[in-house]
Tab-separated table of C-alpha atoms in Angstrom:
chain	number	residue	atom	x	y	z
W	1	UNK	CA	151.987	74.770	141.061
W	2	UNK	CA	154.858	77.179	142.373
W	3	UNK	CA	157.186	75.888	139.980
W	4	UNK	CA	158.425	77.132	136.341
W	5	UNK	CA	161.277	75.523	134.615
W	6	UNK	CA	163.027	77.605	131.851
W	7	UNK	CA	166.194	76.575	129.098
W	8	UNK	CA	168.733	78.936	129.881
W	9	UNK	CA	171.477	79.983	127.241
W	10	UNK	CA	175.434	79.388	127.851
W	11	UNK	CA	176.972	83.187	128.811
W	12	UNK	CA	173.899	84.406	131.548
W	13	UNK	CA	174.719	84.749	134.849
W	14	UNK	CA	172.204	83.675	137.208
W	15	UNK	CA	173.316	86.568	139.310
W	16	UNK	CA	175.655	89.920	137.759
W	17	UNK	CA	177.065	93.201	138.845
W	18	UNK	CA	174.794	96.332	138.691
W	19	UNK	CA	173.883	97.148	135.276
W	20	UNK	CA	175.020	93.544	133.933
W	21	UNK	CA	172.217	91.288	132.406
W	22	UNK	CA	171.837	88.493	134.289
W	23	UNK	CA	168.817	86.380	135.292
W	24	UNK	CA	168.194	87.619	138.598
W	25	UNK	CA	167.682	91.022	136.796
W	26	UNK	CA	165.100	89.156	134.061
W	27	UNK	CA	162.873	87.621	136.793
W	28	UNK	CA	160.786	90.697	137.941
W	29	UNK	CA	159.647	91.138	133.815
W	30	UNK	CA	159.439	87.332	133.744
W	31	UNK	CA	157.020	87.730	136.957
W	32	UNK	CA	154.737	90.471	135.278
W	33	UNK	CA	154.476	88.398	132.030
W	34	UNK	CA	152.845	85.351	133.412
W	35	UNK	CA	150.732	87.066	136.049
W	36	UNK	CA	152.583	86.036	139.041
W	37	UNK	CA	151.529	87.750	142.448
W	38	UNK	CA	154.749	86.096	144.012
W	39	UNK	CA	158.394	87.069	143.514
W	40	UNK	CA	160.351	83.926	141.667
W	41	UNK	CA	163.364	82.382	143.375
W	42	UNK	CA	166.046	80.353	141.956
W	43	UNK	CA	165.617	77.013	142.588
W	44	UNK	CA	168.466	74.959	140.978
W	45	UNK	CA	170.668	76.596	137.805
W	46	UNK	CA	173.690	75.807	135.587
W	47	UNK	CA	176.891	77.880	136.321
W	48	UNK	CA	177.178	81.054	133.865
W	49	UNK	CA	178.789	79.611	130.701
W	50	UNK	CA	176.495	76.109	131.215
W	51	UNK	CA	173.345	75.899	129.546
W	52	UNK	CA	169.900	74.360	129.813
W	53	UNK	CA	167.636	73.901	132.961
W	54	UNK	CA	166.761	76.761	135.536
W	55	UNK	CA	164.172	75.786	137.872
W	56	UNK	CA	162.234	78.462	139.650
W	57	UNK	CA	159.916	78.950	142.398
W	58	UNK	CA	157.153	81.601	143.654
W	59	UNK	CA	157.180	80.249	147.256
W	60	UNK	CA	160.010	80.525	149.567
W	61	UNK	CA	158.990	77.059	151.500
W	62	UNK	CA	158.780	75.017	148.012
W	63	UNK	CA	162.383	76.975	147.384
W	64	UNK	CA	163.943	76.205	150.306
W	65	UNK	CA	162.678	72.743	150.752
W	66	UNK	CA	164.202	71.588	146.960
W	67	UNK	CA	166.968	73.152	147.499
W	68	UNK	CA	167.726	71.008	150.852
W	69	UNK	CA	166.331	68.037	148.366
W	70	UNK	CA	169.435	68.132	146.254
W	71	UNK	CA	172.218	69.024	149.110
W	72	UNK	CA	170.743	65.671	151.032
W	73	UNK	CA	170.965	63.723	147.411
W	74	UNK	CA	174.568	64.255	146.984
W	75	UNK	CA	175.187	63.326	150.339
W	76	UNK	CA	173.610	60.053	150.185
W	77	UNK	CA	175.409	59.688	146.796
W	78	UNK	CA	172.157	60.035	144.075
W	79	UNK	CA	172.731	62.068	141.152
W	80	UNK	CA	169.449	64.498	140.988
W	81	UNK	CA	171.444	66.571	138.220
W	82	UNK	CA	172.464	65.032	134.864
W	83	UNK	CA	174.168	67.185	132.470
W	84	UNK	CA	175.345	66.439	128.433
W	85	UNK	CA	178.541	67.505	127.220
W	86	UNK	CA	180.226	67.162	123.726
W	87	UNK	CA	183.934	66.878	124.173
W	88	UNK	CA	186.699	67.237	121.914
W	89	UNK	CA	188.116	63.615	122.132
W	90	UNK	CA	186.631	60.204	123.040
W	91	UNK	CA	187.220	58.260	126.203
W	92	UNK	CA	189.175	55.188	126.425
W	93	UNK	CA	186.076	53.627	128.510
W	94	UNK	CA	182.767	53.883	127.947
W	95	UNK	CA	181.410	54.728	131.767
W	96	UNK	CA	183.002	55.476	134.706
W	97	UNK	CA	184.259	57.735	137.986
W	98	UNK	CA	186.566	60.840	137.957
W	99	UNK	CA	187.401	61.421	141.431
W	100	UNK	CA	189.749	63.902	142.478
W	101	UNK	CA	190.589	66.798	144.905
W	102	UNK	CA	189.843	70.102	143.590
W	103	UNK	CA	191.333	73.877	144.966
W	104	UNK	CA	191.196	77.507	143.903
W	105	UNK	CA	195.295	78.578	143.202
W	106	UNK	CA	196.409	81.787	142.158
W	107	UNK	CA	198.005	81.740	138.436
W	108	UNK	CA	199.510	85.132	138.155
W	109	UNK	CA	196.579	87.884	138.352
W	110	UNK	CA	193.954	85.215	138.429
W	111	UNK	CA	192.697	82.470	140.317
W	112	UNK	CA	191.834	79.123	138.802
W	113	UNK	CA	190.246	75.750	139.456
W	114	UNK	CA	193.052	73.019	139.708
W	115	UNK	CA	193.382	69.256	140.611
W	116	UNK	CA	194.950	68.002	143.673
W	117	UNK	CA	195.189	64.222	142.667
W	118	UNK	CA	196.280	63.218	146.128
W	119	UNK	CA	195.006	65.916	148.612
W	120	UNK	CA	196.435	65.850	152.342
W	121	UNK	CA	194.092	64.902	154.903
W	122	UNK	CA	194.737	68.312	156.676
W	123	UNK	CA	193.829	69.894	153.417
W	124	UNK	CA	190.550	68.352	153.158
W	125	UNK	CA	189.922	68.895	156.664
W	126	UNK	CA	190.477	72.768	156.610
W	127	UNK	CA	188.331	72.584	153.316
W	128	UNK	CA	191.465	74.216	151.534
W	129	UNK	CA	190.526	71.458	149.040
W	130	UNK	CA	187.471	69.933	148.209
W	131	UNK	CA	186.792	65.712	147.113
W	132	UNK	CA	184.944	65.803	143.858
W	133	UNK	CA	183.431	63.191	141.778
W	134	UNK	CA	181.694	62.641	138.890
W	135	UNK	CA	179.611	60.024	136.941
W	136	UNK	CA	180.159	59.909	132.992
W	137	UNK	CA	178.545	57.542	130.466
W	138	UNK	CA	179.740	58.006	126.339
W	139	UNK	CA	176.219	58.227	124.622
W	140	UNK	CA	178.112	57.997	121.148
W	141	UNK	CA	180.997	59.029	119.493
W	142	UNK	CA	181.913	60.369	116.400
W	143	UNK	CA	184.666	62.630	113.977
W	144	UNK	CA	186.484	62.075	117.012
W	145	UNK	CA	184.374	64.091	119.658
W	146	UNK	CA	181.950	62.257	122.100
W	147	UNK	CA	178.586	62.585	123.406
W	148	UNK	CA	178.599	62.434	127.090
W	149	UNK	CA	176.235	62.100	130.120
W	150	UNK	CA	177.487	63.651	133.142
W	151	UNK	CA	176.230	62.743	136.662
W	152	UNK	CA	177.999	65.215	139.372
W	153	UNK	CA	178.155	63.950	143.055
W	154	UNK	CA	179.913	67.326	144.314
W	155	UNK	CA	179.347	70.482	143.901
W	156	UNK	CA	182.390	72.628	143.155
W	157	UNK	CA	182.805	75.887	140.642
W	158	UNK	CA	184.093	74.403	136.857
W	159	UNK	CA	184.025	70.715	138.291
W	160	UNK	CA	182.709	69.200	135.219
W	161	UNK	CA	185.229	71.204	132.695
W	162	UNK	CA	188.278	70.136	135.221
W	163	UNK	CA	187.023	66.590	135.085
W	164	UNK	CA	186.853	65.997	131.475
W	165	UNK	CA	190.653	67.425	131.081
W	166	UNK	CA	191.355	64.875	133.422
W	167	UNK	CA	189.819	62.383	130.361
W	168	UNK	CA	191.819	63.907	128.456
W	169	UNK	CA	188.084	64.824	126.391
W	170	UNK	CA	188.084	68.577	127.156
W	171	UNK	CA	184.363	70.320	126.214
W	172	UNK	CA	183.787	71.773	123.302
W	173	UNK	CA	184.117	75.639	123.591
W	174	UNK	CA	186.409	74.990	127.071
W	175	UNK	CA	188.656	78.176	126.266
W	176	UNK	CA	189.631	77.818	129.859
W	177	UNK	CA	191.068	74.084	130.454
W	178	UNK	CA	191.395	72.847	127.241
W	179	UNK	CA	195.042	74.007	126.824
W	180	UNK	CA	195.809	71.607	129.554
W	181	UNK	CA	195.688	68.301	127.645
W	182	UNK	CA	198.689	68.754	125.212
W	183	UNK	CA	199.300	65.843	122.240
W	184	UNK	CA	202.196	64.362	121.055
W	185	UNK	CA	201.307	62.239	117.901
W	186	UNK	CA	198.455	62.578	118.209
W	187	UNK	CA	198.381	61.130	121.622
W	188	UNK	CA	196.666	62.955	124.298
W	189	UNK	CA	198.506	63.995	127.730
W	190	UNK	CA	197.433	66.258	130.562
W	191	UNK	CA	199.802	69.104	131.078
W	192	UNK	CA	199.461	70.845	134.593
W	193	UNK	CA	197.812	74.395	134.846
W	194	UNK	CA	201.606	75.910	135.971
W	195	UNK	CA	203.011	74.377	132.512
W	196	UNK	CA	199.987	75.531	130.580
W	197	UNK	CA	198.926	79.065	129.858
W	198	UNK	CA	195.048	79.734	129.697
W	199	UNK	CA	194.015	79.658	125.651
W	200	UNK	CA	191.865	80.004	123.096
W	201	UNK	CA	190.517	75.893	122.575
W	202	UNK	CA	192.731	74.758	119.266
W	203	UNK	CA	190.415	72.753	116.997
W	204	UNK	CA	191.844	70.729	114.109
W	205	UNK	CA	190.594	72.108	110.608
W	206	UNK	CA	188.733	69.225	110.155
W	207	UNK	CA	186.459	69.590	113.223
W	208	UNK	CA	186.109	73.735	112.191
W	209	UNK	CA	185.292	72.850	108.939
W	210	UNK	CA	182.489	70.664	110.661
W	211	UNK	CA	181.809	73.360	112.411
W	212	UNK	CA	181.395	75.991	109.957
W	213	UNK	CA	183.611	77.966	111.854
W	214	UNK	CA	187.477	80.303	110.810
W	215	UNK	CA	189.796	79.894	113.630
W	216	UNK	CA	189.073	83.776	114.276
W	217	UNK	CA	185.759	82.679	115.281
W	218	UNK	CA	186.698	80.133	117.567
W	219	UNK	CA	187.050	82.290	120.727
W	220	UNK	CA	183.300	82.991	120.231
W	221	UNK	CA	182.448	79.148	120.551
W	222	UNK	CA	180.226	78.792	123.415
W	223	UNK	CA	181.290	75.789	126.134
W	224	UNK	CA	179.031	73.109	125.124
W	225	UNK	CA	178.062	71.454	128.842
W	226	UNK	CA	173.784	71.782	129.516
W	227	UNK	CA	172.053	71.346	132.313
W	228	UNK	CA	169.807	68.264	130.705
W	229	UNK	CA	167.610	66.859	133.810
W	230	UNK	CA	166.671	67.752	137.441
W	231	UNK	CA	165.227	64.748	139.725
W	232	UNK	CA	162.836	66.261	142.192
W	233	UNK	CA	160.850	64.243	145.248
């Protein structure tokens, strides 16, 4: 019917600056190529460096009518999205909840997503930070990374890369939170965002050698979270 479902790589933005490829830009060519009288709208997408499922629609009713679909899910707490994620470390539990407040704070010149573990009600109630939560299950495990499934509730910019630092199992290709869990022999530890300057993600040579990959490379290694499966009514 109206709808079209396309893989998207990590790196596109669904939307971009003038002159900036994004998908937005893309859709009018995509349009022509199948035939399509309609324009396409964005349905459902993964954040920029995410991968995997776009959903799209050529009638603004269908569009608008998903869309409401998945903010009245998360409300009544089902999980219409499920994302996989390979992380660099393994859980201590198989499944469960990270719950946690979430805010945007300034860190020098830029502004970054951080964790409020015990928000103030006033806070939360003048939205200056937002409740997340998230649903993970460990599909398997190996070399010491994980296979995850991830089941957001919330809906808030980087949630699921802020979340699995909170494991202490940052993504693979994370170059933005990973520097936050530290080790100490071995031992993983979460290091607050103030204590711990944005980096490159450090990979032991073991898990580059895996990887096929120099350490000069590594800041090329794309954040490995996909968009995997969309629930619709």
């Amino acid at each position: 019917g109206a709808l079209l479902a396309l893989s998207k790589p990590p790196g596109l933005p669904i939307l971009g600056r003038p002159g900036d490829l994004s998908l937005d830009v893309l859709l009018p060519a995509l349009r022509r190529r199948l035939g399509l009288a309609a324009e396409l709208h964005v349905v459902k997408a993964p954040a920029r460096e995410y991968s995997g499922l776009v959903l799209l629609s050529s009638c603004y009713h269908t569009t608008k009518k998903l869309q409401q679909f998945f903010t009245n899910a998360r409300q009544r707490g089902q999980y219409p999205a499920t994302y996989r994620a390979i992380t660099v470390g393994v859980p201590a539990e198989m499944e469960g909840e990270i719950c946690t407040g979430l805010c945007w704070q300034q860190q020098g010149d830029r502004a970054m997503v951080v964790p409020v573990p015990a928000p103030g009600r006033r806070s939360v109630a003048r939205k200056d930070v937002k409740i997340t939560l998230t649903r993970y299950r460990m599909l398997s495990a190996v070399g010491g990374c994980a296979f995850l499934q991830l089941q957001p509730r919330t809906a808030f910019p980087e949630q699921l890369q802020v979340h699995l630092t909170l494991l202490l199992c940052p993504a693979l290709g994370d170059h933005e939170h990973s520097s936050h869990v530290g080790r100490v022999l071995g031992v993983p530890f979460f290091l607050t965002p103030e204590t711990a300057p944005t980096h490159t993600q450090v990979l032991d040579e073991e898990l580059l050698s895996r990887l096929g990959l120099s350490p000069r490379q590594l800041h090329h290694l794309p954040l490995h979270i996909h968009l995997q499966e969309l629930v619709l009514p």
